[in-house]
mmCIF file of C-alpha atoms in Angstrom:
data_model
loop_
_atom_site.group_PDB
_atom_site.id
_atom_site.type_symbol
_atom_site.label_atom_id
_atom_site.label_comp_id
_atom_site.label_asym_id
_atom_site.label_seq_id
_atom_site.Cartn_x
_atom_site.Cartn_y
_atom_site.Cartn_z
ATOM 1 C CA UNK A 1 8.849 49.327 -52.485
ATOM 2 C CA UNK A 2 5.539 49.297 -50.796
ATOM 3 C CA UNK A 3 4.515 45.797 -51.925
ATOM 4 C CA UNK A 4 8.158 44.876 -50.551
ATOM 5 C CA UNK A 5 7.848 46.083 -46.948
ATOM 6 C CA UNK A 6 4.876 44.541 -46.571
ATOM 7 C CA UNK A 7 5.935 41.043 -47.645
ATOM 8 C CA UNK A 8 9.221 41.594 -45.105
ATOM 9 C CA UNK A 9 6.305 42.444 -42.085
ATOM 10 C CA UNK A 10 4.050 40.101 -42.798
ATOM 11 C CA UNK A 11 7.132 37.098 -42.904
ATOM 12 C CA UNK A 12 8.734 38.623 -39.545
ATOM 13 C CA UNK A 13 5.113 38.429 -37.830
ATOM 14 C CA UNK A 14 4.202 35.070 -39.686
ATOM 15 C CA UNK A 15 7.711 34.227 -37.924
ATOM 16 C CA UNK A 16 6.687 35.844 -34.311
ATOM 17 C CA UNK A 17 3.555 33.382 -34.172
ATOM 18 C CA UNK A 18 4.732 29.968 -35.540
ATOM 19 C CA UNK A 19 7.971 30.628 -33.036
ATOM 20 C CA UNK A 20 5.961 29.402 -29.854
ATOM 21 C CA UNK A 21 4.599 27.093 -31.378
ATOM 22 C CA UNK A 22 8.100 25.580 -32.051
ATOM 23 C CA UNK A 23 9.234 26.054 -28.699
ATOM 24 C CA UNK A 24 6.722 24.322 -27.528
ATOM 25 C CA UNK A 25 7.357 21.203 -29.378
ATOM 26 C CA UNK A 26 10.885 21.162 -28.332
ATOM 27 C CA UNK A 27 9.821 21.139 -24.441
ATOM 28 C CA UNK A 28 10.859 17.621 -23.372
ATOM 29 C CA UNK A 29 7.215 14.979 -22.371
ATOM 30 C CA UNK A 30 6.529 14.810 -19.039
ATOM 31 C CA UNK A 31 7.487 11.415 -17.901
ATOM 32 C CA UNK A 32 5.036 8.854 -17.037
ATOM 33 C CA UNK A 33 4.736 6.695 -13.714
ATOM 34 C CA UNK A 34 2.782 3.738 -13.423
ATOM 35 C CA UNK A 35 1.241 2.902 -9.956
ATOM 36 C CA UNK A 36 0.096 -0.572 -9.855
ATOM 37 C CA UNK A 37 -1.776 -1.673 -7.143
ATOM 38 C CA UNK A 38 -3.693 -4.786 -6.292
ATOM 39 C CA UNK A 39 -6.480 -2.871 -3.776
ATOM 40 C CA UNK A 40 -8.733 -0.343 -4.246
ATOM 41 C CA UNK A 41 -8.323 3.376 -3.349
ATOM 42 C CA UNK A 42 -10.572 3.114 -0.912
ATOM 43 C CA UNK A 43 -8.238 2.462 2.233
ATOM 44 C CA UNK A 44 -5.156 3.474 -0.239
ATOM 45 C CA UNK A 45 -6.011 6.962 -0.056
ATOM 46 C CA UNK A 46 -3.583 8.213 2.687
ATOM 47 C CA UNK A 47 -0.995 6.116 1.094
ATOM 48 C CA UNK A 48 -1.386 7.766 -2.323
ATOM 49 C CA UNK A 49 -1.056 11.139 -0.549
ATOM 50 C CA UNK A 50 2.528 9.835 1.060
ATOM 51 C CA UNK A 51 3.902 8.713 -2.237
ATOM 52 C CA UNK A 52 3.118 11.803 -3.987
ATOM 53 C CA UNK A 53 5.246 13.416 -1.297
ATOM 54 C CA UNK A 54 7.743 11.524 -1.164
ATOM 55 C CA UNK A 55 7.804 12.621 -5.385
ATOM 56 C CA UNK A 56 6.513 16.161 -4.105
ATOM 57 C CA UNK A 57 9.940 15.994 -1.813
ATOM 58 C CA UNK A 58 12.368 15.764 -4.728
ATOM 59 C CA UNK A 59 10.641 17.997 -7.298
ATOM 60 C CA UNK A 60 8.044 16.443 -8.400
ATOM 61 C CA UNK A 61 4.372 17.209 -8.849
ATOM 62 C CA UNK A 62 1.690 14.917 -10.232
ATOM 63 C CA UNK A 63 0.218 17.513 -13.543
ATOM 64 C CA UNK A 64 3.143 19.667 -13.560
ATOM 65 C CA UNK A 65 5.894 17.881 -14.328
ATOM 66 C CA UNK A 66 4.955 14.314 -13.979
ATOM 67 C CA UNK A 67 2.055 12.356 -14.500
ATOM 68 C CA UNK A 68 0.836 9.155 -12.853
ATOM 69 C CA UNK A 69 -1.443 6.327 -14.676
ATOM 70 C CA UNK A 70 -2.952 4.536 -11.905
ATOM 71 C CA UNK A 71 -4.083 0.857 -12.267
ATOM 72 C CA UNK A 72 -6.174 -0.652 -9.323
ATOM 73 C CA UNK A 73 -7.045 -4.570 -9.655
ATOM 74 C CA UNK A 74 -10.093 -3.548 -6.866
ATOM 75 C CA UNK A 75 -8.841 -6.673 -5.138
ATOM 76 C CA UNK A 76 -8.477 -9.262 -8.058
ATOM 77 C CA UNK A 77 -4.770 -10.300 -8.462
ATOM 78 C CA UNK A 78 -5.869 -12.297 -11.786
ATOM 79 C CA UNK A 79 -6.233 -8.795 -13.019
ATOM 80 C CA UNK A 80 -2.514 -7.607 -12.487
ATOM 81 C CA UNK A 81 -0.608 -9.129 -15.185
ATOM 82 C CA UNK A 82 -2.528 -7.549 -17.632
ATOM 83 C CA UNK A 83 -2.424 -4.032 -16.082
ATOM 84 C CA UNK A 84 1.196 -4.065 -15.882
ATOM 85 C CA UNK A 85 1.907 -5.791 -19.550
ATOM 86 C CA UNK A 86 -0.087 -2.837 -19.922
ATOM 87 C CA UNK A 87 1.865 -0.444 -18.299
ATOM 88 C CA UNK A 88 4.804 -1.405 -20.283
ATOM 89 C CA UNK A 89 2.637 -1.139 -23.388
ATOM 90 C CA UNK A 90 2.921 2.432 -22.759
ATOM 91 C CA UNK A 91 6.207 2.876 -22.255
ATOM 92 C CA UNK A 92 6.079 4.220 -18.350
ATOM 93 C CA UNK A 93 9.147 5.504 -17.358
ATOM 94 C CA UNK A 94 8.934 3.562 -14.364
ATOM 95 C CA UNK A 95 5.959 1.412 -12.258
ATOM 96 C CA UNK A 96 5.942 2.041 -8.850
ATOM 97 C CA UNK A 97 4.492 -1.923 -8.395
ATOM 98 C CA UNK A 98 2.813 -1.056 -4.268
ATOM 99 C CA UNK A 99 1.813 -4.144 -2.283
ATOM 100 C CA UNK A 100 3.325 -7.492 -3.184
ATOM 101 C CA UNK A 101 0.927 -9.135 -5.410
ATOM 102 C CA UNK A 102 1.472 -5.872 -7.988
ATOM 103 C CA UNK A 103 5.303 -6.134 -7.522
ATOM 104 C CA UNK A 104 5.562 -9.779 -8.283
ATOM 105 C CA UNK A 105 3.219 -8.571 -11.377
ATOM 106 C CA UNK A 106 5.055 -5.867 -12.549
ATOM 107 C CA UNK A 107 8.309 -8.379 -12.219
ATOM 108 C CA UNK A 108 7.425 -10.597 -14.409
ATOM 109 C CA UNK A 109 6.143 -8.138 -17.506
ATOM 110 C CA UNK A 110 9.307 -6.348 -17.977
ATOM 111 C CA UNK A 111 12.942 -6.543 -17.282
ATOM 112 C CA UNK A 112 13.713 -3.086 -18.616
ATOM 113 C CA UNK A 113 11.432 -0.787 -17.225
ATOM 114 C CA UNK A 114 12.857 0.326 -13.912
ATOM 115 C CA UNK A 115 10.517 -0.860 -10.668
ATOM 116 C CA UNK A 116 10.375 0.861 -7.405
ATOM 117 C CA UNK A 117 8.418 -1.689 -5.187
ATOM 118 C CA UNK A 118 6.342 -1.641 -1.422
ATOM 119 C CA UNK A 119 6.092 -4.631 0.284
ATOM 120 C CA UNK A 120 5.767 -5.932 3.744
ATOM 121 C CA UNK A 121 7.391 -9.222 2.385
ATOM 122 C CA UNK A 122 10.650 -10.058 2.519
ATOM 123 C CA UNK A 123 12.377 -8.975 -0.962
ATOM 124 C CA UNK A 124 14.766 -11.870 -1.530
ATOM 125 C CA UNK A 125 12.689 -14.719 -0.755
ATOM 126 C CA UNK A 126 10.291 -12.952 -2.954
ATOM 127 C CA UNK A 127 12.365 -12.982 -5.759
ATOM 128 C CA UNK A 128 12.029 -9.205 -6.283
ATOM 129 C CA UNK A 129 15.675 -8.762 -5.528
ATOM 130 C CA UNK A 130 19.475 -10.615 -5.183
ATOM 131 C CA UNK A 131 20.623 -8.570 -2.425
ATOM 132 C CA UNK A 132 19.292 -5.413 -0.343
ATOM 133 C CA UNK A 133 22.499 -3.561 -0.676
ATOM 134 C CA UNK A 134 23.585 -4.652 -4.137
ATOM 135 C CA UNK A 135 19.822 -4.943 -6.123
ATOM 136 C CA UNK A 136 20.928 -5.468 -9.378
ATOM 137 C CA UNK A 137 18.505 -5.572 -12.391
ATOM 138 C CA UNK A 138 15.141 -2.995 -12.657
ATOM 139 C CA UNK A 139 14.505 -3.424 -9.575
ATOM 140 C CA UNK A 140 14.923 -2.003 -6.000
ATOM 141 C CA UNK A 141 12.326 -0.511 -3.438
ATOM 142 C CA UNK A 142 10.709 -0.710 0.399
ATOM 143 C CA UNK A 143 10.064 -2.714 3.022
ATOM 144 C CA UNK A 144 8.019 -2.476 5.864
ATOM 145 C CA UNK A 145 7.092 -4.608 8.654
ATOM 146 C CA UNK A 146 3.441 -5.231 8.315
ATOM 147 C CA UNK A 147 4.282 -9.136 7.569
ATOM 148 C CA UNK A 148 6.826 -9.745 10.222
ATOM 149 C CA UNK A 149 4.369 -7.869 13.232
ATOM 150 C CA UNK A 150 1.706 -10.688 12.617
ATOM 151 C CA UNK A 151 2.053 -12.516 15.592
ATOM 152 C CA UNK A 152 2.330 -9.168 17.537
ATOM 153 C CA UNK A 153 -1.809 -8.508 16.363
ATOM 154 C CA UNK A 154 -2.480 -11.731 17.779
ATOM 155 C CA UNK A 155 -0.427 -11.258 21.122
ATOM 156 C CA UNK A 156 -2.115 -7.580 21.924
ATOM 157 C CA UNK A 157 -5.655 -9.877 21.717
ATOM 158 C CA UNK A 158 -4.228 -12.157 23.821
ATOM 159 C CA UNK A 159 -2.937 -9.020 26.133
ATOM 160 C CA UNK A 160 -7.068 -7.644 25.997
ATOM 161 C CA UNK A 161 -8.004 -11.090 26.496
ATOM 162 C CA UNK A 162 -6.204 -13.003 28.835
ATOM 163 C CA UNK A 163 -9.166 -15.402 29.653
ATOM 164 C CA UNK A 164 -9.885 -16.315 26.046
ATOM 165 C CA UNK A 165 -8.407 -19.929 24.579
ATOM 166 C CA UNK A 166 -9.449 -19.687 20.763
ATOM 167 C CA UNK A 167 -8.844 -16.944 18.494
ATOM 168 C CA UNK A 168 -9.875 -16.786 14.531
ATOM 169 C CA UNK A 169 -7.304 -15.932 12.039
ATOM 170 C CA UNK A 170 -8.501 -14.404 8.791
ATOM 171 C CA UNK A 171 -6.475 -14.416 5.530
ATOM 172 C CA UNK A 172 -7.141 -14.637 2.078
ATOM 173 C CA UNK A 173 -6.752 -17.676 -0.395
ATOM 174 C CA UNK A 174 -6.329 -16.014 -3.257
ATOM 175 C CA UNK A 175 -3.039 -14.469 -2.177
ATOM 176 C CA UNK A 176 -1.396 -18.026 -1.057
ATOM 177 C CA UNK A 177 1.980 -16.697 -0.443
ATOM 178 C CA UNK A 178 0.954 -13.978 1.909
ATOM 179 C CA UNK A 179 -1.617 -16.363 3.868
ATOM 180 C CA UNK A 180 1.281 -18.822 3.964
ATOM 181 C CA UNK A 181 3.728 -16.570 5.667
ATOM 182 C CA UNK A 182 0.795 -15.103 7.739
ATOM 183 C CA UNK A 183 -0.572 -18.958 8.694
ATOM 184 C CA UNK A 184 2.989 -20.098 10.143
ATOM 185 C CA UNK A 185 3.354 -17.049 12.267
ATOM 186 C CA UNK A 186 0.330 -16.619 13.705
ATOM 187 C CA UNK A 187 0.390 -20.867 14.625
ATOM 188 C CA UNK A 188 3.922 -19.877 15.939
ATOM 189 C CA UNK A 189 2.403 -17.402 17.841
ATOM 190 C CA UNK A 190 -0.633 -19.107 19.089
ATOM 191 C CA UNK A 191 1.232 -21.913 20.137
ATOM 192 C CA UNK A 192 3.722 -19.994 22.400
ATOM 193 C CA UNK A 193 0.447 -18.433 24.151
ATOM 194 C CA UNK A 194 -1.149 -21.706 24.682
ATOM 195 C CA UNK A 195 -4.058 -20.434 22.234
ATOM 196 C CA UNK A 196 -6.316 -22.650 19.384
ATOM 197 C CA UNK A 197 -6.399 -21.000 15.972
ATOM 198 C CA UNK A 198 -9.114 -21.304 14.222
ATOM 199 C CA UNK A 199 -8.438 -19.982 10.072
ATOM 200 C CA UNK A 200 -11.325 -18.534 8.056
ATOM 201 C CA UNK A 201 -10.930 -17.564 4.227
ATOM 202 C CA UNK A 202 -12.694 -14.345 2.346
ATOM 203 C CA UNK A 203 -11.722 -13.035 -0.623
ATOM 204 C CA UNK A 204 -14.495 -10.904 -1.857
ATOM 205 C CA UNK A 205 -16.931 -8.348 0.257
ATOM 206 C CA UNK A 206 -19.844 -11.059 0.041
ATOM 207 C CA UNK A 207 -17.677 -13.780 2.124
ATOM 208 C CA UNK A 208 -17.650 -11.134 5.457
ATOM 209 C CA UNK A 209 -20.476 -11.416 7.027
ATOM 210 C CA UNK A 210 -20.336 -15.461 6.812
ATOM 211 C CA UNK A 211 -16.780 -14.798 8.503
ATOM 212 C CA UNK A 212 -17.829 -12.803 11.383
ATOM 213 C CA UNK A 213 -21.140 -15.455 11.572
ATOM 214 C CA UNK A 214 -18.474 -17.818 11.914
ATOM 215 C CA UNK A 215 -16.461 -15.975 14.276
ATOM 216 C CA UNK A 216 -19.467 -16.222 16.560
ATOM 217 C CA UNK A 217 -20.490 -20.144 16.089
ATOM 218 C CA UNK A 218 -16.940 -21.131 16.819
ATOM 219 C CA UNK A 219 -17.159 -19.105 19.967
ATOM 220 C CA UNK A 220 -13.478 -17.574 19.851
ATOM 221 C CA UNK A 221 -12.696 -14.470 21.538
ATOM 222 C CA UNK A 222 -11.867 -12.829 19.067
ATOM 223 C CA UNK A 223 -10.441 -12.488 15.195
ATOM 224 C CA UNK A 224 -7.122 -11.402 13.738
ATOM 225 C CA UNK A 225 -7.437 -10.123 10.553
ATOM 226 C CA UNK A 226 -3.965 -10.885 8.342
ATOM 227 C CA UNK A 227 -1.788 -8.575 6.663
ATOM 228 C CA UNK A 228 -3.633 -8.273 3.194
ATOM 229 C CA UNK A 229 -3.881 -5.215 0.423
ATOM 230 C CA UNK A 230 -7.565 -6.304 -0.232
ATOM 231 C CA UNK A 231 -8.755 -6.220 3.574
ATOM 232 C CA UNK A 232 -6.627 -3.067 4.137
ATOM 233 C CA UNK A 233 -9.043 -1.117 1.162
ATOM 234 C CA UNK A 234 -11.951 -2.650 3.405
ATOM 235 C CA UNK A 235 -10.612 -1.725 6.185
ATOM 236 C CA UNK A 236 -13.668 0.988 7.160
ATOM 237 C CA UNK A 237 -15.961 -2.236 6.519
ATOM 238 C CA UNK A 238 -14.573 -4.907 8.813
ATOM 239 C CA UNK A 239 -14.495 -2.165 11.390
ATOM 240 C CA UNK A 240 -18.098 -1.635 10.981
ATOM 241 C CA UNK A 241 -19.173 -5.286 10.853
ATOM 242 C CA UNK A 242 -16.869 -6.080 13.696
ATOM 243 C CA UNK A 243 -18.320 -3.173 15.662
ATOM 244 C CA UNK A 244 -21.944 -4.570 14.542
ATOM 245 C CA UNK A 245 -20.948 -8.343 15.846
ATOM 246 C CA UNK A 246 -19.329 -7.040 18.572
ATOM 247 C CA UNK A 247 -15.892 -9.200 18.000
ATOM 248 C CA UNK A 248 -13.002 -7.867 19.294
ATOM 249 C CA UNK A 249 -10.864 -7.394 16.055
ATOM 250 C CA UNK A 250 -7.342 -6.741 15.509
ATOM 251 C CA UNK A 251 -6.163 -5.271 12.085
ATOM 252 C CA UNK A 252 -3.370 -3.391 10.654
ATOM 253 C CA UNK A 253 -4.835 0.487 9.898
ATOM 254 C CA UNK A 254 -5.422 3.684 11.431
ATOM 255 C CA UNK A 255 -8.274 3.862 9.294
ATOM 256 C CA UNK A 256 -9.795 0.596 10.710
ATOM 257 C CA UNK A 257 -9.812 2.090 14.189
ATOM 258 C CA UNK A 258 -10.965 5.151 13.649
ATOM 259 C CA UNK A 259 -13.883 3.473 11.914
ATOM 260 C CA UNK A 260 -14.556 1.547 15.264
ATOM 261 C CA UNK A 261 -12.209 -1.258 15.265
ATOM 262 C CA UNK A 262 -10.576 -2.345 18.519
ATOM 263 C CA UNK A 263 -6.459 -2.031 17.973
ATOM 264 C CA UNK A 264 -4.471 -2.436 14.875
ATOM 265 C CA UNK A 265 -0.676 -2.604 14.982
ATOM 266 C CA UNK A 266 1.484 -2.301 11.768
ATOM 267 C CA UNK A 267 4.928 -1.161 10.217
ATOM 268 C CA UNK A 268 4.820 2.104 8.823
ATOM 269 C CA UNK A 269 2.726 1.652 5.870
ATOM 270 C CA UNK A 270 2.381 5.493 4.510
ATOM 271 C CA UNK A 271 6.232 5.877 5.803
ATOM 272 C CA UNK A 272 7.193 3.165 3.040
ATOM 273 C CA UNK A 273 4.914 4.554 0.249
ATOM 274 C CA UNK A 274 6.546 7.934 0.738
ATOM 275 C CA UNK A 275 10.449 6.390 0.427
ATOM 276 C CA UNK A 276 8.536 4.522 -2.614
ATOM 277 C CA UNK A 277 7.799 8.231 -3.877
ATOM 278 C CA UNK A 278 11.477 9.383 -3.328
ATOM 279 C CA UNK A 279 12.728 6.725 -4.744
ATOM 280 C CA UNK A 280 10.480 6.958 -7.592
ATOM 281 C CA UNK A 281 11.869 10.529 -7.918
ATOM 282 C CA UNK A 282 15.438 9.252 -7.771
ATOM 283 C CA UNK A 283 14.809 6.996 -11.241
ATOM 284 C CA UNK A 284 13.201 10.212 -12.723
ATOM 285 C CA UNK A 285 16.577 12.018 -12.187
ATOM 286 C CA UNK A 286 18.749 9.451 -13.809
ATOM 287 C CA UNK A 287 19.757 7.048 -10.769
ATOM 288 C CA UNK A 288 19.786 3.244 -11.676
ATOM 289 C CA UNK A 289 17.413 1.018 -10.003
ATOM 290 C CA UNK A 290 20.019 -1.654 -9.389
ATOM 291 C CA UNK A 291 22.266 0.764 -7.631
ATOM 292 C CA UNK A 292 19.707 1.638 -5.028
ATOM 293 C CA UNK A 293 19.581 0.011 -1.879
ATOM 294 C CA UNK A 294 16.448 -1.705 -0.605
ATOM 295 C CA UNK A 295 14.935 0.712 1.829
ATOM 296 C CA UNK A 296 13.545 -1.036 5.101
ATOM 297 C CA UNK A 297 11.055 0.845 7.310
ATOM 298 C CA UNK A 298 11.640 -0.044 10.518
ATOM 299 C CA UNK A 299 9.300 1.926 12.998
ATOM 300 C CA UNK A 300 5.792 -0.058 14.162
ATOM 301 C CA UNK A 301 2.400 1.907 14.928
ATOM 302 C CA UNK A 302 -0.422 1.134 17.254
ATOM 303 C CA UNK A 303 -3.998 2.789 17.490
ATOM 304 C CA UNK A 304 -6.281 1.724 20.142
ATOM 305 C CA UNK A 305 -10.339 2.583 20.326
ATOM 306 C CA UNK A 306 -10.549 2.752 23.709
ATOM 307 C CA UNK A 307 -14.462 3.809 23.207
ATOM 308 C CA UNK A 308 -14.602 0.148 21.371
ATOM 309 C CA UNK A 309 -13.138 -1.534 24.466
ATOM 310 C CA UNK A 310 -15.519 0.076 26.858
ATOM 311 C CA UNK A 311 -18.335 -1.068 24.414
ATOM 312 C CA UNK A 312 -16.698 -4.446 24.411
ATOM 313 C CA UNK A 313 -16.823 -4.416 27.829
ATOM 314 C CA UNK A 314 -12.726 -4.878 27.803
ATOM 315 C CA UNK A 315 -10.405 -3.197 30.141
ATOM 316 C CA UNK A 316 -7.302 -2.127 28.460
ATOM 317 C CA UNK A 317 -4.147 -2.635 30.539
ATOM 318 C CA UNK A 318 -2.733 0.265 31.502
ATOM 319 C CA UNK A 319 1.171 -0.655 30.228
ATOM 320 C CA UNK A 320 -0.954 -1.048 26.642
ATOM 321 C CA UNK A 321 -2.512 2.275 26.743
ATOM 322 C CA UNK A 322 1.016 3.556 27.244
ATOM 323 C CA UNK A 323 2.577 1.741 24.243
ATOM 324 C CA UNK A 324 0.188 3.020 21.537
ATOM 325 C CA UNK A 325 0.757 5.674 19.359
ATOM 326 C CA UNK A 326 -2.839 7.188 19.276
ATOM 327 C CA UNK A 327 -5.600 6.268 21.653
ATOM 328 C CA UNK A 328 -9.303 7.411 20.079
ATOM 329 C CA UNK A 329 -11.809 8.257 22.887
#
């Protein structure tokens, strides 16, 4: 009777300890995001923190019930294709593909895996999509206007210049379907101002300072640096060289200004990566990329250095001052 007891405890408490165990196994994975980006995270960083909360926003949080595999091409777009066939190696649940370059990427290595893209392109003559409204496919995401402002960068030079007659144009080759659209607006633009253009290339950290050597030998009063994912992680650099060169320099960053650069102007770049989060979310919950509308940022930001200008010995108009969101001191 003894003997029998015993065998009954020691089942019911064999029982008690293997039972977590099960429950545990029955606890659905945590789905998987990809992020694919063609930058770095240096420059990325405050856009990282926006998508999280635009996940954060609709339940989610990166460790506790999602995780996100990050893939950074550190400014090599030959690299992407490989990083997002990997990606859908692993079976993400979904890639949110950020800049255009890692969209166009993640396109073309899956046509199941849904894709919640960030692009200051415009999505249909990109390809990514067949309509804003109607999206169709694996595929829907944000727009912002960081593309479209490009002549505005080189009309607030022209604004803190009004004396100068050549301004350089930087964009990079290895991107030729951003420099494209970047090229024609910015001649657009130069043209209605009465301006000379004057492109340079650089496509890796060496080619800078031969850019802003350049800048100097052409004698042009000063460089507009193109919409671009790689410059944008440099962005703390070409504010320091242009600082060191003493070029007036127009980019598209906070970041760039607060490290010393003159003015940037931009869409709403961290505004976009946070709808990319929600959206992200969205595809978590069940929704169906295709059904999702393309989601266009419209608002436009402007930081001025006004302790750059001094230095520069510019004098900001005072109608400019009064049109930027933020000026540092």
């Amino acid at each position: 009777m003894l003997d029998l007891r015993r065998r009954r405890f020691l089942t019911l408490l064999g029982g008690a300890a293997t039972w977590p165990l099960a429950a545990r196994a029955q606890q659905p994975a945590m789905p998987v995001v990809g992020f694919l980006n063609v930058a770095s995270t240096d420059g990325y960083r405050p856009m990282v923190t926006a998508f999280r909360q635009g996940l954060q926003e609709s339940g989610y949080v990166e460790g506790r019930n999602v995780a996100i595999e990050f893939r950074w091409a550190e400014g090599r777009s030959d690299r992407l294709p490989a990083m997002a066939a990997d990606l859908v190696n692993r079976q993400v649940a979904v890639i949110a593909a950020t800049t255009t370059p890692a969209a166009l990427a993640a396109k073309a290595a899956t046509t199941t895996i849904p894709i919640v893209f960030e692009t200051g392109g415009d999505p249909i003559r990109l390809g990514f999509v067949a309509s804003l409204n109607r999206p169709g496919g694996n595929v829907t995401g944000v727009t912002q206007l960081n593309t479209e402002v490009t002549p505005k960068r080189l009309e607030l030079l022209h604004e803190l210049l009004p004396t100068a007659t050549v301004i350089a144009l930087l964009v990079n080759p290895t991107d030729p379907a951003l420099a494209e659209v970047v090229l024609r607006a910015s001649q657009a633009a130069a043209q209605t101002f009465g301006l000379g253009l004057r492109v340079l290339n650089a496509s890796t950290e060496s080619d800078f300072d031969g850019v802003f050597a350049k800048v100097i030998q052409l004698r042009t009063g000063g460089l507009v640096i193109g919409s671009d994912a790689f410059f944008t992680s440099r962005a703390e650099q070409l504010a320091a060289l242009a600082l060191r060169h003493a070029v007036p320099t127009v980019f598209q960053t906070r970041d760039f200004v607060a490290a010393g650069g003159l003015v940037s102007y931009s869409g709403a770049i961290t505004d976009a990566y946070r709808l990319a989060g929600g959206y992200t979310a969205r595809i978590l919950k069940g929704d169906k990329p295709g059904e999702l509308p393309v989601q266009q940022v419209t608002k436009v930001e402007m930081f001025l250095n006004l302790k750059t200008a001094k230095a520069l010995g510019i004098t900001v108009p005072l109608p400019l001052l009064g049109r930027a969101d933020e000026v540092i001191e």
